[in-house]
């Protein structure tokens, strides 16, 4: 409380005395330097300002990014990478770059990804340099000399680039040679890669951007290494060719892997309920006996009711699945007394009330009594064996009708179930759909009435073909009901159009045989965030095979030969022993343009058989997934056991690159020596707009990282923030989840950067850009430091340790938050405020000023190291400014390494004592503010303080600290004088107020 009278009991109080004028030299300096030139006109021979140590620096408060960053770009990127690569005595650190797709300009996801990688690499560079420092207790971080291996790469094959090539050629792939497509596709990939490379450079990425220092999946050497990995999988019997359903994109006319799918949550389907008539002479005995007693007359038919969301698959029906442990009801619909008896799952009757209308349940029988029953449908010709009801334990009672339409040509689960029964060993899979997703001529032969098939032939199953099918069902009286369903459905991730499941002959990698070793290898991997472990493990655990063939021209060929007459595939480790050297010598294009005779192994020649080359190419995830082989080849033999320290990509790569890298590495490894290609696996989320929405051109919410750096056409709307601002944003977000960016977020990052820059500028100005600590300047020792100096050094040591641990643990938001807190609270609000008097007024040789200058110098140099990984341009600019008065050009900030402060600074007593004084300072600030409001004083320097203690022996903590540290109190409180007195010594002279304080 504030009081103008003496309290009744002896208080410990702060007494404010209004002096009416400032007493300190720095106050006089401020007054003089802000006055007019009247003194000069009056013939004054001395200016107060001339006696002051005013701050001076060439470091600007703000400058255009091109001015403040471009001069340091090469030094902090290509030159730095070259320098560290030449330090051959260092241990190796490998961050392997997952190759971005070489198509189009960079987006915010690229920026987040590349900058996070660069921060990690730069921190590792800082760990490798010994630090020398005099009298400041520094020590080198032991055991962390690191040589950084970072090779930027690009994923160059695949459908989008092929589509772009075909568009330029103005034709489809059916009417042009693969070589022509490959030539244009290569040119497009190279062009877009060069565009992206120049854009990556603007992010300030430390790398060797030369052709030799980067990689492309279309590089000849890369393709040959990939084929060698493929050969190893063939040698182990992990590659086979089968005719079975795969994810097929009609829009791309190619098979897709799971990782190439994008699931749309609100896809609209039109499910139907369809009845299939039971064959009178092939009815299961239990069903036949029950029906005989329930029929109105012997001619009454019996029907199995199925439900499907894909009515276009009905021509491929080969069985109906039932669960032997579920009960099924025979019903007769009231409104359709002549349609016969319907069989539906008993537990589904209530849910299907609206579909069925009123009905009578005639009897109940178990699913086991239905198995073996034959039936027919509109696409079962009388000349073919009748399909049967099959027992399938996966049938559930919570959807559909409890009877499942099984079309193994269009369903993976259907295929697996009917393969297990042996059915598919006896009959061929039915799949009357072509590459473009249209019904083929086969559907005409399948239909009971050829006219039905003709109505479907050539129609797209996902559009007019599906609609025509529903019309046919209704017309022929087998449609029991229909509806609309919004549900999750797979789309082609490139064309953004729905896919189908379609049986084709494809090459598969057997994941079942390697996923045990792969999961075991993941147990030794450190995940960041840890929650991502279960995601990757579940994807691997649930996968049994990998469709690795694609029907494209632009890719690495699957070098299989086929018997021209029987279509038998020839793909063995021995055949590849002959083929791969041919491709290595003549180039992979030779597979597409060379004669087949070049690729026939000697043992197959002159055997009277003719061979043709396969046209399939390898899945692009296999392309990029074998990139670890590049690292294995380039690093020293003694380091090859561990391959890469870090893989870092977006969360979608659990289904993609993370998984394909793991499977190819473990699959190709020597038995018993399987290992993941990475030690640490780091996942980041997607970049959304400031409303949490996905960025989309159609929504107009796309933010380009290049616009953030260079500004837009309207600089007021889109100012040029520079690369460091973009990097600061990337470091400050919780990247383990989806992150947001927008004008407000950028403004917040800009404010943080401004505070950091201004804090550094204040210190550089008082260090005279380093000139103040050169020459005959004597660095203060720890014994010469005041409690305030020691407190700042304690916080600096804690900052350094916190940031070192945060960088080590990839917790970059913690680095940014710690830096911001230190700059705002410890420096700006405290140390800069309380040291201005000594910085401006004390002599150069004054012990207090020397201590302050020593602390500021130490803070600047430590901050350079801490800032460097995130803000390399700022750190380099500060480093340059600090050393620019020297005759030789200063070396990069990174070559000095990380500044490890001695733990001796972390003195708990310093923290305890200073925290106590800061509590008192808070009370002083409140009292001074009240005095200002009452117009008793102007600035705080117009006040003197008496801190009055009780007339008892000063044994409590506050009293002891106040008495001991009395000499620094006026500095800490920024007043003209402070006296610590006992009650009897207190005066009333010009007393303004008291404020009581407690322990």
Coordinates of N, CA, C and O in Angstrom, one line a residue, residues 53-110:
X53 N 29.9 8.5 -23.7 CA 30.2 7.3 -24.5 C 28.9 6.9 -25.3 O 28.3 5.9 -24.9
X54 N 28.5 7.7 -26.2 CA 27.3 7.4 -26.9 C 27.4 6.2 -27.8 O 28.4 6.0 -28.4
X55 N 26.3 5.4 -27.9 CA 26.3 4.2 -28.8 C 26.5 4.6 -30.2 O 26.0 5.6 -30.7
X56 N 27.2 3.7 -31.0 CA 27.5 4.0 -32.4 C 27.7 2.6 -33.1 O 28.5 1.8 -32.7
X57 N 26.9 2.5 -34.2 CA 27.1 1.2 -34.9 C 26.7 1.4 -36.4 O 25.9 2.3 -36.7
X58 N 27.2 0.6 -37.3 CA 26.9 0.5 -38.7 C 25.7 -0.5 -38.9 O 25.3 -0.6 -40.0
X59 N 25.4 -1.2 -37.9 CA 24.3 -2.2 -38.0 C 23.0 -1.5 -38.0 O 22.5 -0.9 -37.1
X60 N 22.2 -1.6 -39.2 CA 21.0 -0.9 -39.3 C 19.9 -1.5 -38.5 O 19.8 -2.7 -38.2
X61 N 18.9 -0.6 -38.1 CA 17.8 -1.1 -37.4 C 16.9 -2.0 -38.3 O 16.3 -2.9 -37.9
X62 N 16.8 -1.6 -39.6 CA 16.1 -2.4 -40.6 C 16.7 -2.1 -41.9 O 17.2 -1.0 -42.2
X63 N 16.6 -3.1 -42.8 CA 17.0 -2.9 -44.2 C 16.2 -3.8 -45.1 O 15.7 -4.9 -44.6
X64 N 16.2 -3.5 -46.3 CA 15.5 -4.4 -47.3 C 16.2 -5.8 -47.2 O 17.5 -5.9 -47.1
X65 N 15.5 -6.9 -47.4 CA 16.1 -8.2 -47.3 C 17.2 -8.4 -48.3 O 18.2 -9.0 -48.0
X66 N 17.1 -7.8 -49.5 CA 18.1 -7.9 -50.5 C 19.4 -7.3 -50.0 O 20.5 -7.7 -50.4
X67 N 19.3 -6.3 -49.2 CA 20.5 -5.6 -48.7 C 21.1 -6.3 -47.5 O 22.3 -6.5 -47.4
X68 N 20.2 -6.8 -46.6 CA 20.7 -7.4 -45.4 C 21.0 -8.9 -45.5 O 21.7 -9.5 -44.6
X69 N 20.5 -9.6 -46.6 CA 20.7 -11.0 -46.7 C 21.6 -11.4 -47.8 O 22.5 -12.3 -47.7
X70 N 21.4 -10.8 -49.0 CA 22.2 -11.2 -50.2 C 23.7 -11.2 -49.9 O 24.4 -12.1 -50.4
X71 N 24.3 -10.2 -49.3 CA 25.7 -10.2 -49.1 C 26.3 -11.4 -48.3 O 27.5 -11.7 -48.4
X72 N 25.4 -12.1 -47.6 CA 25.9 -13.2 -46.7 C 25.4 -14.5 -47.2 O 25.6 -15.5 -46.6
X73 N 24.6 -14.5 -48.4 CA 24.0 -15.8 -48.9 C 25.1 -16.8 -49.2 O 25.0 -18.0 -48.7
X74 N 26.0 -16.5 -50.0 CA 27.0 -17.5 -50.4 C 27.9 -18.0 -49.2 O 28.2 -19.2 -49.1
X75 N 28.3 -17.0 -48.4 CA 29.1 -17.4 -47.2 C 28.4 -18.4 -46.3 O 29.0 -19.2 -45.7
X76 N 27.1 -18.2 -46.2 CA 26.3 -19.1 -45.2 C 25.8 -20.3 -45.9 O 25.1 -21.1 -45.2
X77 N 25.9 -20.5 -47.2 CA 25.3 -21.7 -47.9 C 26.4 -22.5 -48.6 O 27.0 -23.4 -48.0
X78 N 26.7 -22.2 -49.9 CA 27.6 -23.0 -50.6 C 29.0 -23.0 -50.1 O 29.7 -24.0 -50.0
X79 N 29.5 -21.8 -49.7 CA 30.9 -21.7 -49.2 C 31.0 -22.4 -47.9 O 32.0 -23.1 -47.6
X80 N 30.0 -22.3 -47.0 CA 30.0 -23.0 -45.7 C 30.0 -24.5 -45.9 O 30.7 -25.2 -45.2
X81 N 29.1 -24.9 -46.8 CA 29.1 -26.4 -47.1 C 30.4 -26.9 -47.5 O 30.9 -28.0 -47.1
X82 N 31.1 -26.2 -48.4 CA 32.4 -26.6 -49.0 C 33.4 -26.6 -47.8 O 34.2 -27.5 -47.7
X83 N 33.4 -25.6 -47.0 CA 34.3 -25.5 -45.9 C 34.2 -26.7 -44.9 O 35.2 -27.4 -44.6
X84 N 33.0 -27.0 -44.5 CA 32.8 -28.1 -43.6 C 33.1 -29.5 -44.2 O 33.6 -30.4 -43.5
X85 N 32.8 -29.6 -45.5 CA 33.1 -30.8 -46.2 C 34.6 -31.1 -46.3 O 35.0 -32.3 -46.4
X86 N 35.4 -30.1 -46.2 CA 36.9 -30.2 -46.3 C 37.5 -30.6 -44.9 O 38.7 -30.9 -44.9
X87 N 36.7 -30.6 -43.9 CA 37.2 -30.9 -42.5 C 37.2 -32.4 -42.4 O 36.3 -33.0 -41.8
X88 N 38.2 -33.1 -42.9 CA 38.1 -34.6 -43.0 C 38.3 -35.3 -41.7 O 38.1 -36.5 -41.6
X89 N 38.7 -34.6 -40.7 CA 38.9 -35.3 -39.4 C 37.6 -35.4 -38.6 O 37.6 -35.8 -37.4
X90 N 36.5 -35.0 -39.2 CA 35.2 -35.0 -38.4 C 34.5 -36.3 -38.6 O 34.6 -37.0 -39.6
X91 N 33.7 -36.6 -37.6 CA 32.8 -37.7 -37.7 C 31.7 -37.4 -38.7 O 31.4 -36.2 -39.0
X92 N 31.0 -38.4 -39.3 CA 30.0 -38.1 -40.3 C 28.6 -38.0 -39.7 O 28.2 -38.8 -38.9
X93 N 27.9 -37.0 -40.2 CA 26.5 -36.8 -39.9 C 25.7 -36.8 -41.2 O 26.1 -36.0 -42.1
X94 N 24.7 -37.6 -41.3 CA 24.0 -37.8 -42.6 C 22.5 -37.5 -42.4 O 21.8 -38.2 -41.7
X95 N 22.1 -36.4 -43.0 CA 20.6 -36.1 -43.1 C 20.3 -36.4 -44.5 O 20.7 -35.6 -45.4
X96 N 19.5 -37.4 -44.8 CA 19.2 -37.7 -46.2 C 17.9 -37.0 -46.6 O 16.9 -37.0 -46.0
X97 N 18.1 -36.4 -47.8 CA 17.0 -35.5 -48.3 C 16.0 -36.4 -49.1 O 16.4 -36.9 -50.1
X98 N 14.8 -36.5 -48.6 CA 13.7 -37.1 -49.4 C 13.4 -36.3 -50.6 O 13.2 -35.1 -50.5
X99 N 13.5 -36.8 -51.8 CA 13.4 -36.0 -53.0 C 12.0 -35.4 -53.3 O 11.1 -36.2 -53.4
X100 N 11.9 -34.1 -53.4 CA 10.6 -33.5 -53.8 C 10.4 -33.8 -55.2 O 11.3 -34.1 -56.0
X101 N 9.1 -33.7 -55.6 CA 8.8 -34.0 -57.0 C 9.1 -32.8 -57.9 O 8.8 -31.7 -57.6
X102 N 9.9 -33.1 -59.0 CA 10.3 -32.1 -59.9 C 9.2 -31.6 -60.8 O 9.2 -31.9 -62.0
X103 N 8.3 -30.9 -60.3 CA 7.1 -30.4 -61.0 C 6.6 -29.2 -60.4 O 6.0 -29.2 -59.3
X104 N 6.7 -28.0 -61.1 CA 6.1 -26.8 -60.6 C 6.9 -26.1 -59.6 O 8.1 -26.4 -59.3
X105 N 6.4 -24.9 -59.2 CA 7.1 -24.1 -58.2 C 7.0 -24.6 -56.8 O 6.1 -25.5 -56.5
X106 N 7.8 -24.1 -55.9 CA 7.8 -24.6 -54.5 C 6.6 -24.0 -53.8 O 6.2 -22.9 -54.0
X107 N 6.1 -24.7 -52.8 CA 5.0 -24.3 -52.0 C 5.5 -24.2 -50.5 O 6.6 -24.6 -50.2
X108 N 4.6 -23.9 -49.6 CA 4.9 -23.7 -48.2 C 5.4 -25.0 -47.5 O 6.2 -25.0 -46.6
X109 N 4.8 -26.1 -48.0 CA 5.3 -27.4 -47.5 C 6.8 -27.7 -47.8 O 7.5 -28.2 -47.0
X110 N 7.2 -27.3 -49.0 CA 8.6 -27.4 -49.4 C 9.4 -26.5 -48.4 O 10.5 -26.9 -48.0

